[in-house]
Amino acid sequence: MQAAISVRDVTKVYVEGANKIQVLHGVDFDVEQGEVVLLMGPSGSGKTTLLSIMGCILRATSGSVQIAGQEVAKLSERELPEIRLQHIGFVFQGFNLFPTLTVGENIELALDLKRIRGERAKQEARKLLDQVELAAKYDSFPADLSGGQKQRVAIARALAGSPRVILADEPTAALDSQSGRNVMEMMRDLARKHGRGVVVVTHDSRVLEFGDRIVHMEDGRIAEPETEASGRKGMAEVVSMGLLSTNSAEHALRIC
Amino acid sequence: MPPLAQRNLMHDKVRLTVTLTGIVFAVVLIVVELGLFVGFTVTTSGIIDQSKVDLWIVSKGTPYIEQGSAFSERKLYQVLATPGVAHADKYIVRFSNWKTPQGAEDGIQIVGFNPYTGVGGPWNVVEGKVEDLKTPDAVMVDEIYKKKLGVTKVGETFEINRRRARVVGFTRGIRAFTTTPYVFTSFKNAQAYTGIAEDQTYFILVRALPGTDRAALQHELESRLRDVDVLTTRKFSSMTRIYWMFTTGAGVAVLIAALLGLVVGVVVVAQTIYATTMDHIREYGTLKAMGAPNSYIYRVIITQAGMSAVAGYVLAMFVSVFIVHASQSGGAAILLPWQMAVGIFFLTLLMCVSAAVVSINKVTSLDPAMVFRG
């Protein structure tokens, strides 16, 4: 089966004056359809840069990036927005809903970008909100929703136009644990039921159980696949630092 | 497209108020300055435009109406003898001196015309009749200048060039650009009030017979008459306007003030639209991340600017119409012809859309990766 995202030997170098800062060093990375991949690592490890390259927001300095089988690394800046529109849905840490639009209009705006307009857009928006169990909030404004509800609206918006890939940046960081679980359950359902590739950048240990795979990044590289023993040793260190609960760490190790 | 532009605009009422105030201020300033320009322009040539004749015969090289020189009235008979001429009248426009019974003096412009035909006479007469000017020493002034001339009512007497002048009526809205009021009187009185010889005139006003080729008549008169220019009313009007509005620099000053109004408007509107854009910059970043092309976001910003322009223009027109109405009783008329109102609407649109360019530049350089930065 074709990978939703395929990243091969990708590097990213930022040039600031005479200085060159390499933030990604030959990254190889695949996301299959129907899979939830958690992208973890310390700040500055290159997670967000990799997410931006996979989301066609940034261009890789070298290497290959395929989205749904289409090579995008060589596309121009002008061509990238169309790839984002066609294939990628984003979920952001801060929800990034449009506060002056109603919930329904937020979804309709995303559909409008994909040239789905009028009554068809309204029907599609209701359907998407129904999927995230917020159909009753169609005419509400984001300010009237809880954090969890806002993130579910953001997920519905990301689904507008049926993209093959969902990229989520810290989607649970601003949510309480129950809301975070609900959001991650939805992410997992998206992947499983609709065959979408889902990548979640997260520091949140509470979401580990919802990932099919955890990819750890460090210093711009994907960390070597861990053996169970070394994995347990590593997780133990994380747990001892108070960053992960014991249950989450156990789950993480099971799926490594 | 969902109503993002409208909602963003209406979202912050204080900012909307500031934006609209800026636009209203700029538009009213432009209306007042351009209205004054139009008012001044119309005023400079009002006497000529209202004469409703076809041709003006003026002394050779006369650049504008106030600068006429006397010439022999015998030319009147040559004019009357020319085929195609229906009617011709002697006419005087000349500065003189007005003196009140209390001894106060002020400059005036005597307009001497033929009260039997009424050609070149006063219009908008609100008290008295043009025929009343047939009597010796009868004059008519505009009610705007009542205070300036010390006139309170019909029947009062004054002195012009040491001769008696009796006010027999008033006009409304006949202003003089030079601020020296027009005083209408018969041609005969005008000769006395200005001290010119009885066989002299300053102008001859000519009406052509219906169906006459006016250009041919003008040419014929030019060939028959010496030491004078034969000008169409439109040409003489234009010469007078150009002299006062541009040669003297008076109009340029008014136009510069109008231009300043435009600049102030652009700056104020640009600042407020830019501030609104910056308020929503994260949303624009989100739109770009979602794949919206720049043109989509430009449309949102330009729609906001356009809506501000329309709302600001409508409000400004209410204020402007009030000011224009109020100016009619003042010394300087502000005119707002419909063509100018339409022009200013498009100018307002252009002003607001230009103001949005700064915001558009900001959005163009916006990095969609900003959405991942916390």
XYZ file of C-alpha atoms in Angstrom:
630
model
C 0.000 0.000 0.000
C 1.246 3.490 -0.855
C 2.517 5.473 2.164
C 0.583 8.574 3.082
C 3.889 10.367 3.591
C 7.340 9.234 2.616
C 10.389 11.247 3.655
C 13.808 10.209 2.349
C 17.183 11.622 3.336
C 15.722 15.030 4.043
C 17.976 17.796 5.276
C 17.105 21.326 6.240
C 19.674 24.070 6.565
C 18.801 27.587 7.699
C 21.148 30.294 6.515
C 21.458 33.375 8.693
C 24.054 35.705 7.258
C 27.321 33.801 7.154
C 26.013 31.146 9.546
C 24.456 27.892 8.412
C 22.382 25.981 10.896
C 21.456 22.436 9.938
C 18.343 21.360 11.780
C 17.569 18.111 9.918
C 20.242 15.560 8.993
C 19.154 12.997 6.411
C 15.809 12.083 7.921
C 14.000 8.974 6.645
C 10.443 8.625 7.740
C 7.226 6.985 6.525
C 3.645 7.364 7.608
C 1.296 4.655 6.382
C -2.364 5.153 5.664
C -4.474 4.306 8.679
C -1.575 4.909 11.031
C -1.118 7.360 13.926
C 2.521 8.302 14.410
C 3.597 10.260 17.452
C 6.602 12.455 16.774
C 8.404 13.148 20.016
C 11.634 14.662 21.131
C 13.073 17.555 23.061
C 12.664 21.168 22.011
C 14.993 22.010 19.137
C 15.187 18.412 17.957
C 13.624 19.316 14.572
C 10.092 17.927 15.069
C 8.301 21.077 14.011
C 10.640 21.618 11.070
C 9.967 18.061 9.902
C 6.209 18.601 10.416
C 6.411 21.834 8.384
C 8.257 20.045 5.569
C 5.735 17.201 5.570
C 2.972 19.837 5.563
C 4.528 21.556 2.525
C 4.907 24.741 4.528
C 8.685 24.583 4.441
C 10.845 23.241 1.640
C 13.560 20.730 2.399
C 17.114 21.730 1.526
C 17.662 18.283 0.014
C 16.011 14.879 -0.073
C 12.682 13.561 -1.191
C 9.205 14.147 0.262
C 6.238 12.302 -1.195
C 2.682 13.057 -0.179
C 0.218 10.394 -1.338
C 2.783 9.282 -3.892
C 3.428 12.768 -5.271
C 6.944 14.181 -5.036
C 6.687 17.630 -3.505
C 10.273 18.465 -2.536
C 11.010 19.987 -5.938
C 7.795 21.992 -6.207
C 8.007 25.782 -6.198
C 6.698 28.008 -3.398
C 3.707 28.822 -5.590
C 2.784 25.168 -6.067
C 2.953 24.117 -2.442
C -0.320 25.751 -1.263
C -2.252 23.627 -3.748
C -0.657 20.446 -2.334
C -1.622 21.564 1.174
C -5.156 22.180 -0.008
C -5.468 18.813 -1.722
C -3.758 16.462 0.660
C -3.152 17.903 4.112
C -5.274 18.902 7.080
C -3.746 20.760 10.017
C -4.624 20.704 13.699
C -2.871 23.325 15.820
C -2.032 23.605 19.472
C -3.904 26.903 19.803
C -6.861 25.648 17.699
C -6.466 28.644 15.312
C -10.171 28.934 14.695
C -11.478 32.174 13.260
C -13.116 33.858 16.256
C -15.401 36.109 14.223
C -16.908 33.199 12.305
C -19.344 30.664 13.677
C -18.316 27.044 14.044
C -20.139 26.194 10.827
C -18.561 29.103 8.971
C -15.102 28.005 10.135
C -15.639 24.691 8.388
C -17.240 26.361 5.375
C -14.176 28.581 5.042
C -11.922 25.521 4.753
C -14.334 24.055 2.208
C -14.451 27.346 0.322
C -10.675 27.144 -0.124
C -11.276 23.769 -1.738
C -13.936 25.290 -3.964
C -16.825 23.590 -2.171
C -19.396 26.329 -1.744
C -23.023 27.166 -1.155
C -25.515 24.585 0.059
C -23.079 21.748 -0.582
C -20.561 23.383 1.763
C -23.213 23.779 4.461
C -24.216 20.107 4.195
C -20.583 19.003 4.243
C -19.842 21.229 7.258
C -22.780 19.714 9.174
C -21.571 16.225 8.292
C -18.061 16.968 9.514
C -19.328 18.534 12.724
C -21.523 15.484 13.201
C -18.400 13.306 13.004
C -16.860 15.216 15.906
C -20.229 15.244 17.733
C -20.635 19.009 17.545
C -23.440 19.369 14.994
C -25.494 21.215 17.601
C -22.816 23.910 17.808
C -23.047 24.868 14.131
C -24.148 28.434 14.841
C -22.054 28.963 17.971
C -18.956 31.092 18.018
C -15.618 29.557 19.092
C -15.577 31.765 22.188
C -18.645 29.876 23.443
C -16.910 26.470 23.253
C -14.662 24.640 25.696
C -11.045 23.927 24.746
C -11.865 20.336 23.851
C -14.780 21.403 21.711
C -12.625 23.952 19.915
C -10.044 21.294 19.109
C -12.776 18.992 17.811
C -13.966 21.810 15.545
C -10.366 22.208 14.410
C -10.276 18.492 13.607
C -13.512 18.795 11.649
C -11.977 21.715 9.763
C -8.824 19.682 9.075
C -11.045 16.976 7.579
C -12.724 19.375 5.146
C -12.161 18.129 1.637
C -11.011 14.675 2.847
C -7.220 15.134 2.972
C -5.011 12.009 2.976
C -2.817 13.324 5.760
C -3.571 15.013 9.077
C -0.702 16.844 10.761
C -1.272 17.859 14.359
C 1.004 20.112 16.350
C 0.613 19.558 20.119
C -3.155 19.091 19.756
C -3.682 18.232 23.422
C -1.294 20.701 25.019
C -4.003 23.210 25.858
C -6.573 20.614 26.971
C -7.433 18.853 30.213
C -6.765 15.133 30.298
C -10.301 14.018 29.401
C -10.567 16.445 26.504
C -7.103 15.394 25.377
C -8.159 11.743 25.378
C -11.310 12.550 23.413
C -9.314 14.458 20.808
C -6.752 11.643 20.469
C -9.509 9.048 20.182
C -10.875 11.019 17.295
C -7.448 11.182 15.700
C -7.109 7.446 16.022
C -10.595 6.895 14.558
C -9.695 9.153 11.652
C -6.708 7.041 10.879
C -8.339 3.670 11.370
C -11.818 4.217 9.906
C -10.922 6.601 7.108
C -7.434 5.349 6.236
C -5.697 8.643 6.828
C -2.090 9.046 7.836
C -1.942 11.018 11.093
C 1.217 12.582 12.506
C 1.043 14.094 15.964
C 3.902 16.183 17.324
C 3.561 16.019 21.069
C 5.258 16.300 24.417
C 2.132 14.981 26.125
C 2.790 11.606 27.741
C -0.951 11.083 28.204
C -1.441 10.479 24.499
C 1.112 7.717 24.042
C -1.508 4.957 24.111
C -3.174 6.435 21.025
C -0.126 6.143 18.796
C 0.564 3.177 16.555
C 4.194 4.182 16.510
C 6.414 6.629 18.322
C 9.218 8.293 16.425
C 11.775 9.958 18.597
C 13.846 12.821 17.241
C 17.020 14.202 18.637
C 19.406 16.769 17.182
C 17.685 16.716 13.830
C 17.824 12.944 13.439
C 15.396 10.103 13.935
C 16.687 8.191 16.958
C 17.796 4.624 16.207
C 15.038 2.020 16.757
C 15.320 0.949 20.363
C 15.595 -2.583 21.587
C 13.022 -3.397 24.229
C 15.731 -3.305 26.911
C 17.236 -0.040 25.915
C 13.766 1.260 25.361
C 12.776 0.332 28.875
C 15.964 1.907 30.198
C 15.248 5.076 28.271
C 11.609 5.193 29.328
C 12.629 4.590 32.928
C 14.770 7.686 32.710
C 11.874 9.674 31.311
C 9.557 8.345 34.009
C 12.123 9.143 36.688
C 12.229 12.714 35.345
C 8.473 12.850 35.908
C 7.710 13.386 32.246
C 5.759 10.150 31.761
C 3.473 8.140 33.963
C 4.465 4.509 34.473
C 1.359 3.283 32.603
C 2.106 5.505 29.628
C 5.694 4.380 29.537
C 4.632 0.733 29.614
C 2.265 1.347 26.724
C 4.975 3.189 24.821
C 7.324 0.311 25.190
C 4.706 -2.171 24.028
C 4.291 -0.336 20.767
C 7.952 0.470 20.161
C -16.727 32.880 0.867
C -17.843 33.019 4.498
C -18.130 36.639 5.658
C -14.647 36.837 7.180
C -13.977 40.403 5.994
C -17.285 41.740 7.292
C -16.936 39.983 10.632
C -13.329 41.061 11.129
C -14.352 44.616 10.359
C -17.332 44.600 12.725
C -15.558 42.634 15.434
C -13.692 45.557 16.975
C -16.199 48.392 17.217
C -13.662 50.889 18.541
C -11.281 50.251 15.655
C -14.175 50.408 13.196
C -15.161 53.765 14.659
C -11.585 55.037 14.310
C -11.402 53.784 10.722
C -14.704 55.372 9.760
C -13.803 58.607 11.537
C -10.571 58.732 9.552
C -12.381 58.174 6.283
C -15.141 60.651 7.119
C -12.567 63.244 8.123
C -10.597 62.753 4.918
C -13.656 62.712 2.649
C -15.206 65.787 4.258
C -11.874 67.575 3.950
C -11.687 66.645 0.275
C -15.325 67.667 -0.323
C -14.800 71.008 1.393
C -11.565 71.784 -0.445
C -12.739 70.573 -3.852
C -16.156 72.136 -3.194
C -14.453 75.432 -2.429
C -12.390 75.063 -5.592
C -15.519 74.449 -7.657
C -17.335 77.212 -5.786
C -14.509 79.676 -6.365
C -14.194 78.637 -9.987
C -17.901 79.097 -10.652
C -17.830 82.385 -8.761
C -14.979 83.860 -10.794
C -16.940 83.523 -14.019
C -20.479 83.699 -12.617
C -21.296 87.003 -14.344
C -20.113 85.637 -17.702
C -21.825 82.250 -17.377
C -25.133 83.806 -16.355
C -25.130 86.297 -19.214
C -26.641 83.673 -21.538
C -25.203 85.380 -24.613
C -23.227 83.766 -27.400
C -20.308 86.166 -27.798
C -18.402 88.709 -25.731
C -16.605 91.539 -27.437
C -13.767 92.758 -25.278
C -10.858 95.137 -25.756
C -7.836 93.540 -27.392
C -5.857 91.293 -25.059
C -8.299 91.349 -22.151
C -7.239 88.353 -20.038
C -10.245 88.177 -17.692
C -13.452 90.055 -16.965
C -12.125 92.353 -14.261
C -9.326 93.484 -16.568
C -11.477 94.913 -19.363
C -10.601 98.259 -20.993
C -12.968 100.815 -22.407
C -13.528 101.117 -26.139
C -15.807 103.132 -28.348
C -19.520 102.297 -28.195
C -19.680 102.856 -31.958
C -18.617 99.260 -32.281
C -22.058 98.368 -30.930
C -23.620 99.644 -34.138
C -21.140 97.736 -36.263
C -22.091 94.628 -34.353
C -25.806 95.256 -34.733
C -25.288 95.701 -38.469
C -23.636 92.319 -38.810
C -25.835 89.560 -40.311
C -26.743 86.880 -37.814
C -26.736 89.166 -34.773
C -30.073 89.108 -32.972
C -29.183 91.443 -30.217
C -26.220 93.317 -28.712
C -25.812 95.295 -25.493
C -23.144 97.445 -23.946
C -21.843 96.172 -20.649
C -19.590 97.356 -17.848
C -17.795 95.467 -15.086
C -15.459 97.760 -13.184
C -14.238 98.394 -9.689
C -15.566 101.406 -7.809
C -16.070 102.706 -4.303
C -19.070 102.366 -1.959
C -19.628 104.773 0.893
C -22.172 104.443 3.694
C -23.948 107.441 5.286
C -21.686 106.904 8.281
C -18.643 107.449 6.068
C -17.418 103.839 5.887
C -15.949 102.939 2.523
C -15.530 99.657 0.723
C -14.593 98.450 -2.704
C -17.304 97.182 -5.062
C -17.622 95.983 -8.632
C -20.153 97.860 -10.676
C -22.015 95.710 -13.194
C -23.759 97.927 -15.689
C -26.232 96.292 -18.053
C -29.279 97.108 -20.137
C -32.279 96.764 -17.762
C -34.677 96.850 -20.692
C -33.364 93.553 -22.049
C -32.013 92.199 -18.759
C -28.997 90.700 -20.582
C -26.072 90.350 -18.149
C -28.264 91.500 -15.282
C -28.767 90.006 -11.851
C -30.333 86.581 -11.272
C -31.866 85.002 -8.187
C -33.586 88.271 -7.337
C -35.274 87.774 -3.959
C -36.465 91.316 -3.303
C -37.372 93.995 -5.862
C -37.369 93.548 -9.643
C -34.770 93.880 -12.390
C -37.048 96.514 -13.982
C -36.606 98.693 -10.896
C -33.051 99.266 -12.070
C -34.314 101.377 -14.962
C -34.666 104.327 -12.617
C -31.713 106.679 -12.115
C -29.417 105.878 -9.146
C -31.058 102.441 -8.591
C -28.775 99.596 -7.601
C -29.198 95.994 -6.515
C -26.810 94.070 -4.233
C -26.610 90.540 -2.910
C -27.986 89.845 0.536
C -24.692 88.071 1.446
C -22.991 91.469 1.389
C -25.656 93.404 3.289
C -23.477 93.594 6.367
C -20.293 94.390 4.444
C -22.024 97.247 2.607
C -24.047 98.411 5.596
C -27.351 97.766 3.844
C -30.350 96.633 5.873
C -33.324 97.184 3.593
C -34.594 98.353 0.230
C -34.783 102.109 -0.128
C -31.591 102.971 1.720
C -29.215 105.319 -0.035
C -25.434 105.278 -0.290
C -22.698 106.873 -2.344
C -20.816 105.331 -5.241
C -18.021 107.418 -6.619
C -19.615 110.460 -4.921
C -22.957 109.831 -6.605
C -26.175 108.752 -4.974
C -27.082 105.076 -5.089
C -30.435 103.750 -3.901
C -30.889 100.066 -3.111
C -33.984 98.762 -4.935
C -33.576 95.027 -4.420
C -31.513 92.082 -3.353
C -30.189 88.965 -5.011
C -29.220 85.713 -3.334
C -25.977 83.796 -3.827
C -24.222 86.090 -6.327
C -20.747 86.084 -4.870
C -17.635 87.804 -6.121
C -14.377 85.890 -5.997
C -12.427 89.037 -5.234
C -14.605 89.703 -2.147
C -15.576 93.070 -3.626
C -19.363 92.757 -3.978
C -21.099 93.078 -7.316
C -23.476 96.050 -7.477
C -25.899 95.778 -10.402
C -27.169 98.896 -12.025
C -28.156 100.216 -15.434
C -25.431 100.787 -18.008
C -26.064 104.521 -17.890
C -25.685 104.652 -14.105
C -22.617 102.453 -14.338
C -20.944 104.944 -16.644
C -21.466 107.608 -14.023
C -20.426 105.389 -11.103
C -17.219 104.318 -12.813
C -16.454 107.647 -14.409
C -16.068 106.408 -17.957
C -16.959 108.566 -20.926
C -20.517 108.380 -22.248
C -19.390 107.056 -25.630
C -17.363 104.223 -24.121
C -18.159 100.717 -23.105
C -16.161 97.855 -21.600
C -17.875 94.942 -23.280
C -20.495 94.199 -25.888
C -22.667 91.160 -25.299
C -23.942 89.525 -28.484
C -26.796 87.126 -29.065
C -26.944 85.336 -32.386
C -30.115 84.752 -34.346
C -31.472 81.211 -33.919
C -29.875 78.861 -36.449
C -26.840 81.076 -36.979
C -23.455 79.409 -37.206
C -21.826 80.934 -34.116
C -18.290 80.210 -35.221
C -18.956 81.902 -38.549
C -20.523 84.885 -36.787
C -17.525 85.126 -34.451
C -15.221 85.092 -37.464
C -17.298 87.722 -39.255
C -17.262 90.032 -36.229
C -13.507 89.597 -35.853
C -13.027 90.682 -39.441
C -15.296 93.720 -39.061
C -14.090 95.036 -35.719
C -10.658 96.386 -34.905
C -8.798 96.477 -31.614
C -11.146 94.051 -29.912
C -11.349 90.325 -29.318
C -14.501 88.388 -30.083
C -14.786 85.540 -27.628
C -17.364 82.870 -27.078
C -18.935 82.978 -23.631
C -17.349 79.629 -22.848
C -13.892 80.840 -23.864
C -14.095 84.074 -21.882
C -15.418 82.159 -18.879
C -12.551 79.703 -19.139
C -9.969 82.500 -19.453
C -11.325 84.210 -16.353
C -11.397 80.965 -14.362
C -7.870 80.021 -15.367
C -6.584 83.454 -14.447
C -8.058 83.507 -10.962
C -7.617 79.835 -10.082
C -4.204 79.152 -11.544
C -2.391 82.328 -12.581
C -2.944 83.842 -9.147
C -2.243 80.501 -7.415
C -5.465 80.729 -5.389
C -6.879 77.545 -6.898
C -3.608 75.702 -6.590
C -3.593 76.374 -2.853
C -7.105 74.955 -2.547
C -6.189 71.931 -4.660
C -3.117 71.295 -2.512
C -5.327 71.389 0.571
C -7.609 68.824 -1.100
C -4.586 66.681 -1.900
C -3.497 66.931 1.731
C -6.958 65.723 2.719
C -6.425 62.731 0.480
C -2.998 62.025 1.957
C -4.315 62.347 5.503
C -7.126 59.973 4.592
C -4.767 57.397 3.099
C -2.469 57.555 6.134
C -5.282 57.292 8.686
C -7.046 54.494 6.839
C -3.773 52.661 6.125
C -2.885 52.799 9.787
C -6.221 51.445 10.942
C -6.473 48.753 8.263
C -2.899 47.737 9.035
C -3.731 47.526 12.732
C -6.795 45.404 11.917
C -4.651 43.145 9.727
C -2.081 42.747 12.483
C -4.875 41.859 14.910
C -5.828 39.005 12.627
C -2.347 38.117 11.404
C -2.443 34.675 13.009
C -5.694 33.957 11.190
C -4.093 34.938 7.898
C -1.149 32.687 8.773
C -3.615 29.869 9.421
C -5.290 30.519 6.077
C -1.918 30.358 4.326
C -1.018 27.161 6.169
C -4.339 25.687 5.098
C -3.366 26.371 1.511
C -5.106 29.662 0.795
C -3.325 31.516 -2.006
C -2.267 35.099 -1.302
C -5.012 36.340 -3.605
C -7.630 34.825 -1.282
C -6.272 36.798 1.653
C -5.915 39.949 -0.434
C -9.593 39.644 -1.232
C -10.423 39.580 2.479
C -8.318 42.675 3.157
C -9.523 44.576 0.102
C -13.133 43.702 0.921
C -12.590 45.174 4.382
C -11.084 48.295 2.834
C -13.927 48.556 0.314
C -16.595 48.171 2.978
C -14.868 50.805 5.102
C -14.806 53.073 2.070
C -18.520 52.692 1.336
C -19.598 53.151 4.962
C -17.204 56.067 5.455
C -18.326 57.705 2.230
C -22.020 57.501 3.120
C -21.399 59.029 6.549
C -19.120 61.680 5.056
C -21.766 62.654 2.512
C -24.283 63.315 5.281
C -21.776 65.642 6.949
C -20.733 67.187 3.630
C -24.282 67.943 2.482
C -24.871 69.688 5.798
C -21.682 71.760 5.375
C -22.496 72.549 1.747
C -25.977 73.684 2.759
C -24.609 75.794 5.597
C -22.044 77.437 3.284
C -24.735 78.855 1.022
C -25.332 81.739 3.401
C -21.614 82.426 3.805
C -19.120 84.406 1.772
C -17.553 81.346 0.146
C -19.816 78.799 -1.478
C -18.887 75.134 -1.261
C -20.416 73.345 -4.222
C -20.967 69.623 -4.511
C -22.176 68.810 -8.020
C -23.234 65.186 -8.508
C -20.283 64.513 -10.802
C -17.959 65.516 -7.983
C -19.868 63.342 -5.496
C -19.496 60.337 -7.826
C -15.826 61.133 -8.398
C -15.172 61.388 -4.680
C -16.837 57.994 -4.150
C -14.309 56.375 -6.470
C -11.549 58.452 -4.907
C -12.587 57.135 -1.473
C -12.529 53.577 -2.785
C -9.101 54.156 -4.295
C -7.877 55.769 -1.073
C -9.002 52.823 1.066
C -7.750 50.154 -1.323
C -4.390 51.960 -1.599
C -4.284 52.067 2.170
C -4.719 48.287 2.199
C -1.548 47.826 0.147
C 0.625 48.150 3.274
C -1.358 45.339 4.882
C -1.191 43.263 1.712
C 2.602 43.582 1.685
C 2.658 42.354 5.259
C 0.528 39.328 4.442
C 2.570 38.549 1.325
C 5.696 38.205 3.428
C 3.900 36.204 6.111
C 5.488 32.832 6.844
C 2.746 30.211 7.269
C 5.093 28.302 9.562
C 4.213 30.943 12.173
C 1.187 28.817 13.042
C 3.522 26.278 14.670
C 5.201 28.856 16.857
C 3.057 28.644 19.971
